[in-house]
CSV table of C-alpha atoms and ligand atoms in Angstrom, one decimal:
chain,number,residue,atom,x,y,z
I,10,UNK,CA,156.0,-52.9,-48.1
I,11,UNK,CA,155.7,-49.5,-46.4
I,12,UNK,CA,156.0,-49.6,-42.7
I,13,UNK,CA,156.1,-45.8,-42.0
I,14,UNK,CA,153.9,-44.8,-39.1
I,15,UNK,CA,151.1,-42.5,-39.9
I,16,UNK,CA,152.0,-39.0,-38.9
I,17,UNK,CA,149.9,-36.1,-37.5
I,18,UNK,CA,149.6,-34.7,-41.1
I,19,UNK,CA,149.1,-38.1,-42.8
I,20,UNK,CA,146.7,-40.1,-40.7
I,21,UNK,CA,145.0,-43.1,-42.1
I,22,UNK,CA,141.4,-42.2,-42.5
I,23,UNK,CA,138.5,-44.7,-42.5
I,24,UNK,CA,137.8,-45.4,-46.2
I,25,UNK,CA,134.0,-45.1,-45.9
I,26,UNK,CA,132.5,-43.4,-42.9
I,27,UNK,CA,128.8,-44.2,-42.4
I,28,UNK,CA,127.5,-40.7,-43.0
I,29,UNK,CA,129.0,-40.4,-46.5
I,30,UNK,CA,127.2,-38.3,-49.1
I,31,UNK,CA,128.8,-40.3,-51.9
I,32,UNK,CA,129.4,-44.0,-51.3
I,33,UNK,CA,131.3,-46.2,-53.7
I,34,UNK,CA,131.1,-49.9,-52.9
I,35,UNK,CA,133.1,-52.7,-54.4
I,36,UNK,CA,133.5,-50.9,-57.7
I,37,UNK,CA,135.3,-52.7,-60.6
I,38,UNK,CA,135.7,-52.1,-64.3
I,39,UNK,CA,137.0,-54.5,-66.9
I,40,UNK,CA,137.4,-53.7,-70.6
I,41,UNK,CA,139.2,-57.0,-70.9
I,42,UNK,CA,137.5,-59.6,-68.6
I,43,UNK,CA,140.9,-61.3,-68.0
I,44,UNK,CA,142.5,-58.1,-66.8
I,45,UNK,CA,140.1,-55.8,-64.9
I,46,UNK,CA,141.6,-52.3,-64.6
I,47,UNK,CA,140.5,-52.1,-61.0
I,48,UNK,CA,138.4,-54.0,-58.6
I,49,UNK,CA,137.0,-53.8,-55.0
I,50,UNK,CA,137.2,-50.0,-55.0
I,51,UNK,CA,135.2,-48.7,-51.9
I,52,UNK,CA,135.4,-45.2,-50.5
I,53,UNK,CA,133.1,-42.5,-49.3
I,54,UNK,CA,133.0,-38.7,-49.7
I,55,UNK,CA,131.3,-36.6,-47.0
I,56,UNK,CA,129.2,-33.7,-47.8
I,57,UNK,CA,131.4,-30.6,-48.3
I,58,UNK,CA,134.5,-32.7,-48.4
I,59,UNK,CA,137.3,-32.3,-51.1
I,60,UNK,CA,138.8,-35.6,-52.1
I,61,UNK,CA,141.6,-36.0,-54.5
I,62,UNK,CA,142.6,-39.2,-56.1
I,63,UNK,CA,146.2,-39.7,-57.2
I,64,UNK,CA,147.9,-42.5,-59.1
I,65,UNK,CA,149.9,-43.2,-62.2
I,66,UNK,CA,148.6,-43.1,-65.7
I,67,UNK,CA,146.4,-46.0,-66.6
I,68,UNK,CA,145.4,-47.1,-63.1
I,69,UNK,CA,141.8,-46.2,-63.8
I,70,UNK,CA,141.2,-42.7,-62.3
I,71,UNK,CA,139.3,-41.4,-65.3
I,72,UNK,CA,137.3,-44.6,-65.5
I,73,UNK,CA,136.2,-44.1,-61.8
I,74,UNK,CA,135.3,-40.5,-62.5
I,75,UNK,CA,133.3,-41.5,-65.6
I,76,UNK,CA,131.3,-44.0,-63.5
I,77,UNK,CA,130.6,-41.3,-60.9
I,78,UNK,CA,129.5,-38.9,-63.7
I,79,UNK,CA,127.3,-41.6,-65.1
I,80,UNK,CA,129.1,-41.6,-68.4
I,81,UNK,CA,130.4,-45.2,-68.0
I,82,UNK,CA,129.0,-48.3,-66.3
I,83,UNK,CA,131.0,-50.2,-63.7
I,84,UNK,CA,131.4,-54.0,-64.2
I,85,UNK,CA,130.9,-54.6,-60.5
I,86,UNK,CA,129.8,-52.6,-57.5
I,87,UNK,CA,127.5,-49.7,-56.7
I,88,UNK,CA,127.6,-46.0,-56.3
I,89,UNK,CA,125.2,-44.1,-54.1
I,90,UNK,CA,124.8,-40.4,-53.9
I,91,UNK,CA,122.6,-38.9,-51.2
I,92,UNK,CA,121.2,-42.3,-50.4
I,93,UNK,CA,120.2,-43.2,-54.0
I,94,UNK,CA,122.0,-45.4,-56.4
I,95,UNK,CA,123.3,-43.6,-59.5
I,96,UNK,CA,121.7,-44.3,-62.8
I,97,UNK,CA,123.2,-42.5,-65.7
I,98,UNK,CA,124.4,-38.9,-66.1
I,99,UNK,CA,122.7,-36.1,-64.1
I,100,UNK,CA,122.9,-32.4,-63.8
I,101,UNK,CA,123.3,-33.1,-60.0
I,102,UNK,CA,126.9,-33.7,-60.9
I,103,UNK,CA,129.1,-31.1,-62.6
I,104,UNK,CA,132.1,-32.4,-64.6
I,105,UNK,CA,135.2,-30.5,-65.6
I,106,UNK,CA,137.4,-32.4,-68.0
I,107,UNK,CA,141.1,-32.0,-68.7
I,108,UNK,CA,140.3,-30.4,-72.0
I,109,UNK,CA,137.7,-27.6,-71.5
I,110,UNK,CA,135.0,-29.2,-73.7
I,111,UNK,CA,133.3,-25.9,-74.5
I,112,UNK,CA,131.2,-25.5,-77.6
I,113,UNK,CA,133.4,-23.5,-80.0
I,114,UNK,CA,130.6,-21.8,-81.9
I,115,UNK,CA,129.0,-20.3,-78.7
I,116,UNK,CA,130.3,-17.5,-76.5
I,117,UNK,CA,131.2,-17.9,-72.9
I,118,UNK,CA,127.8,-16.5,-72.0
I,119,UNK,CA,126.0,-18.9,-74.3
I,120,UNK,CA,128.1,-21.9,-73.3
I,121,UNK,CA,127.2,-21.5,-69.6
I,122,UNK,CA,123.6,-20.4,-70.4
I,123,UNK,CA,123.1,-23.7,-72.3
I,124,UNK,CA,124.0,-25.7,-69.1
I,125,UNK,CA,121.9,-23.5,-66.9
I,126,UNK,CA,118.9,-23.8,-69.2
I,127,UNK,CA,119.3,-27.6,-69.2
I,128,UNK,CA,119.3,-27.6,-65.5
I,129,UNK,CA,116.3,-25.3,-65.0
I,130,UNK,CA,114.3,-25.4,-68.2
I,131,UNK,CA,111.5,-23.2,-66.8
I,132,UNK,CA,113.7,-20.3,-65.7
I,133,UNK,CA,113.1,-17.0,-67.4
I,134,UNK,CA,115.8,-15.4,-69.6
I,135,UNK,CA,116.7,-12.8,-67.0
I,136,UNK,CA,117.1,-15.4,-64.3
I,137,UNK,CA,119.4,-17.5,-66.6
I,138,UNK,CA,121.5,-14.4,-67.5
I,139,UNK,CA,121.9,-13.5,-63.8
I,140,UNK,CA,123.1,-17.0,-63.0
I,141,UNK,CA,125.5,-17.0,-65.9
I,142,UNK,CA,126.9,-13.5,-65.0
I,143,UNK,CA,127.3,-14.4,-61.3
I,144,UNK,CA,129.5,-17.5,-62.0
I,145,UNK,CA,131.5,-15.8,-64.8
I,146,UNK,CA,132.3,-13.0,-62.3
I,147,UNK,CA,133.2,-15.6,-59.8
I,148,UNK,CA,136.1,-16.9,-62.0
I,149,UNK,CA,137.1,-13.3,-63.0
I,150,UNK,CA,135.9,-13.4,-66.6
I,151,UNK,CA,133.2,-10.8,-66.8
I,152,UNK,CA,135.2,-8.9,-69.4
I,153,UNK,CA,135.3,-11.9,-71.7
I,154,UNK,CA,131.7,-13.0,-71.3
I,155,UNK,CA,130.8,-12.4,-74.9
I,156,UNK,CA,133.9,-13.9,-76.4
I,157,UNK,CA,134.2,-17.2,-78.1
I,158,UNK,CA,136.5,-20.0,-76.8
I,159,UNK,CA,138.9,-19.4,-79.7
I,160,UNK,CA,139.5,-15.9,-78.4
I,161,UNK,CA,140.5,-17.1,-75.0
I,162,UNK,CA,143.7,-18.5,-73.5
I,163,UNK,CA,143.9,-22.0,-72.2
I,164,UNK,CA,143.6,-20.8,-68.6
I,165,UNK,CA,140.6,-18.7,-69.4
I,166,UNK,CA,138.9,-21.7,-71.1
I,167,UNK,CA,139.5,-23.8,-68.1
I,168,UNK,CA,137.9,-21.1,-65.9
I,169,UNK,CA,134.9,-21.1,-68.2
I,170,UNK,CA,134.6,-24.9,-67.7
I,171,UNK,CA,134.8,-24.3,-63.9
I,172,UNK,CA,132.2,-21.6,-64.0
I,173,UNK,CA,129.9,-23.8,-66.1
I,174,UNK,CA,130.2,-26.7,-63.6
I,175,UNK,CA,129.5,-24.4,-60.6
I,176,UNK,CA,126.6,-22.6,-62.4
I,177,UNK,CA,124.5,-25.7,-62.4
I,178,UNK,CA,125.0,-25.8,-58.6
I,179,UNK,CA,125.8,-29.5,-58.6
I,180,UNK,CA,125.6,-31.7,-55.5
I,181,UNK,CA,129.0,-32.9,-56.5
I,182,UNK,CA,131.8,-31.5,-58.6
I,183,UNK,CA,133.9,-34.0,-60.6
I,184,UNK,CA,137.2,-32.7,-61.8
I,185,UNK,CA,139.5,-34.7,-64.1
I,186,UNK,CA,143.0,-33.1,-64.0
I,187,UNK,CA,141.4,-29.8,-64.8
I,188,UNK,CA,144.7,-27.8,-64.7
I,189,UNK,CA,146.9,-30.4,-66.3
I,190,UNK,CA,147.4,-28.5,-69.6
I,191,UNK,CA,148.1,-25.1,-68.0
I,192,UNK,CA,151.4,-23.4,-67.4
I,193,UNK,CA,152.6,-23.3,-63.8
I,194,UNK,CA,151.7,-19.7,-63.2
I,195,UNK,CA,148.1,-19.9,-64.5
I,196,UNK,CA,147.7,-23.2,-62.8
I,197,UNK,CA,148.6,-21.6,-59.4
I,198,UNK,CA,146.2,-18.7,-59.9
I,199,UNK,CA,143.3,-21.0,-60.8
I,200,UNK,CA,144.1,-23.4,-57.9
I,201,UNK,CA,143.8,-20.4,-55.6
I,202,UNK,CA,140.5,-19.4,-57.2
I,203,UNK,CA,139.1,-22.9,-56.9
I,204,UNK,CA,140.2,-23.1,-53.3
I,205,UNK,CA,138.5,-19.8,-52.4
I,206,UNK,CA,135.3,-20.8,-54.3
I,207,UNK,CA,135.1,-24.2,-52.7
I,208,UNK,CA,135.6,-22.8,-49.2
I,209,UNK,CA,132.9,-20.2,-49.8
I,210,UNK,CA,130.3,-22.7,-51.3
I,211,UNK,CA,131.2,-25.8,-49.3
I,212,UNK,CA,131.0,-27.7,-52.5
I,213,UNK,CA,131.7,-31.4,-52.4
I,214,UNK,CA,134.5,-32.2,-54.8
I,215,UNK,CA,136.1,-35.3,-56.2
I,216,UNK,CA,139.2,-34.4,-58.2
I,217,UNK,CA,141.8,-36.4,-60.1
I,218,UNK,CA,145.3,-35.0,-60.2
I,219,UNK,CA,148.8,-36.3,-60.7
I,220,UNK,CA,150.3,-33.2,-58.9
I,221,UNK,CA,151.1,-34.1,-55.3
I,222,UNK,CA,151.3,-30.4,-54.2
I,223,UNK,CA,148.0,-29.7,-55.8
I,224,UNK,CA,146.4,-32.5,-53.9
I,225,UNK,CA,147.9,-31.3,-50.6
I,226,UNK,CA,146.9,-27.8,-51.2
I,227,UNK,CA,143.3,-28.5,-52.1
I,228,UNK,CA,142.2,-31.8,-50.5
I,229,UNK,CA,140.8,-32.9,-47.1
I,230,UNK,CA,141.7,-36.4,-48.1
I,231,UNK,CA,143.8,-38.1,-50.8
I,232,UNK,CA,143.1,-41.5,-52.1
I,233,UNK,CA,146.2,-43.3,-53.3
I,234,UNK,CA,145.4,-45.6,-56.2
I,235,UNK,CA,147.7,-48.4,-57.4
I,236,UNK,CA,147.9,-49.9,-60.9
I,237,UNK,CA,146.8,-53.4,-61.8
I,238,UNK,CA,149.8,-55.7,-62.1
I,239,UNK,CA,150.7,-59.2,-63.3
I,240,UNK,CA,151.9,-61.2,-60.3
I,241,UNK,CA,155.0,-63.4,-60.5
I,242,UNK,CA,152.8,-66.5,-60.8
I,243,UNK,CA,151.1,-65.0,-63.9
I,244,UNK,CA,147.8,-64.0,-62.2
I,245,UNK,CA,146.4,-60.5,-62.7
I,246,UNK,CA,145.8,-58.3,-59.7
I,247,UNK,CA,143.5,-55.4,-60.6
I,248,UNK,CA,144.3,-51.9,-59.4
I,249,UNK,CA,142.6,-50.4,-56.5
I,250,UNK,CA,142.7,-47.8,-53.7
I,251,UNK,CA,145.8,-48.6,-51.6
I,252,UNK,CA,145.2,-46.0,-48.9
I,253,UNK,CA,143.2,-43.0,-47.9
I,254,UNK,CA,145.3,-40.3,-46.4
I,255,UNK,CA,143.8,-37.4,-44.4
I,256,UNK,CA,145.4,-34.0,-45.0
I,257,UNK,CA,145.6,-32.7,-41.5
I,258,UNK,CA,147.0,-29.3,-42.4
I,259,UNK,CA,145.1,-26.2,-41.3
I,260,UNK,CA,142.4,-25.2,-43.9
I,261,UNK,CA,143.8,-21.7,-44.4
I,262,UNK,CA,146.4,-23.0,-46.9
I,263,UNK,CA,148.3,-20.9,-49.4
I,264,UNK,CA,150.6,-22.0,-52.1
I,265,UNK,CA,153.3,-19.6,-51.1
I,266,UNK,CA,153.5,-20.8,-47.5
I,267,UNK,CA,152.4,-24.4,-47.8
I,268,UNK,CA,155.9,-25.8,-47.6
I,269,UNK,CA,156.5,-24.0,-44.3
I,270,UNK,CA,153.5,-25.7,-42.7
I,271,UNK,CA,154.4,-28.3,-40.1
I,272,UNK,CA,153.6,-31.7,-41.3
I,273,UNK,CA,153.8,-30.7,-45.0
I,274,UNK,CA,157.0,-32.6,-45.9
I,275,UNK,CA,156.0,-35.8,-44.1
I,276,UNK,CA,152.7,-35.8,-46.0
I,277,UNK,CA,154.4,-35.0,-49.3
I,278,UNK,CA,157.0,-37.7,-48.7
I,279,UNK,CA,154.4,-40.2,-47.9
I,280,UNK,CA,152.5,-39.6,-51.1
I,281,UNK,CA,155.6,-39.4,-53.3
I,282,UNK,CA,156.9,-42.6,-51.7
I,283,UNK,CA,153.7,-44.3,-52.6
I,284,UNK,CA,153.9,-43.2,-56.2
I,285,UNK,CA,157.6,-44.1,-56.5
I,286,UNK,CA,157.8,-47.4,-54.6
I,287,UNK,CA,154.3,-48.8,-54.0
I,288,UNK,CA,151.9,-47.9,-56.8
I,289,UNK,CA,153.3,-50.5,-59.2
I,290,UNK,CA,154.6,-52.9,-56.6
I,291,UNK,CA,153.5,-56.6,-56.2
E,15,ADP,N1,136.8,-47.3,-73.4
E,15,ADP,C1,137.8,-48.1,-73.2
E,15,ADP,N2,138.1,-49.3,-73.8
E,15,ADP,C2,139.1,-50.0,-73.5
E,15,ADP,N3,140.0,-49.7,-72.6
E,15,ADP,C3,139.9,-48.6,-71.9
E,15,ADP,C4,138.8,-47.7,-72.1
E,15,ADP,N4,138.8,-46.6,-71.3
E,15,ADP,C5,140.0,-46.8,-70.6
E,15,ADP,N5,140.6,-48.0,-70.9
E,15,ADP,C6,141.8,-48.5,-70.3
E,15,ADP,O1,141.6,-48.6,-68.9
E,15,ADP,C7,142.8,-48.2,-68.2
E,15,ADP,C8,142.5,-47.1,-67.3
E,15,ADP,O2,142.3,-45.9,-68.0
E,15,ADP,P1,142.0,-44.5,-67.3
E,15,ADP,O3,140.8,-44.6,-66.4
E,15,ADP,O4,141.9,-43.5,-68.4
E,15,ADP,O5,143.3,-44.3,-66.5
E,15,ADP,P2,143.9,-43.0,-65.8
E,15,ADP,O6,142.8,-41.9,-65.8
E,15,ADP,O7,144.2,-43.4,-64.4
E,15,ADP,O8,145.1,-42.6,-66.5
E,15,ADP,C9,143.8,-47.9,-69.3
E,15,ADP,O9,144.6,-49.1,-69.5
E,15,ADP,C10,143.0,-47.7,-70.5
E,15,ADP,O10,143.7,-48.0,-71.7
E,16,MG,MG1,142.9,-40.0,-66.7
């Protein structure tokens, strides 16, 4: 049981304010009916808000994201975006997976053009190309636009994935550990890029990460998710959102100075303490 008082940097936030752009209500998913992965998951994401979800492997983060993306169906509960209940995948939501998921036989330009043409089928070729070039430039890859994925580094491929997601101008961006496979240096650079782009575009983002510092750097709010667990009496308690933590640090954040920001360590300790002592606890 954690009894720590919320601090200025880690204030408990209401899980679901009324004006939310995305609303998740009572969501549950069971692959095995006896042992649902999670249940009763309710939270909201405001327009322009950046929400990270953090939790140990297997608690169901990707499953939640897949439901938000329309790639999986929940067993219980509902998801509403912009006042409408979600039904299946839509180009209103842009997804970036952990692996880059680019089509290997297409160039960067063609990969992104494919997405843009799907989103706006009646656009002219020049309009499509302008959109592609704009977002490729945004992630600093103009010089590689006519290369194939096999000619790019891991970091470059992830950038292409990000450019593709932004190029369809989604109402919501869904990111599943998009930097997980990258080395620390590349990861830092792309985090900075993402932060700048999101600030500029006011994009609404839901992102999974297992990196506490990444969450504190990028998020307005962090959802702490606990794993399902077998209780001492043998009953199964599904996983769920244990807490919603507001990141009250000033928005002008930088990786290099984040650890000097007042409130940073309290916030970090709070999240790490959750992962170490509470995420798996009865
Ligand atoms: N299609 C599936 N069929 C059966 N079990 C699944 C399926 N997808 C996920 N799971 C199980 O659901 C749990 C949560 O998985 P996942 O959402 O990938 O967790 P996380 O992303 O938090 O690591 C895991 O125990 C996983 O094995
Ligand atoms: Mg996952």
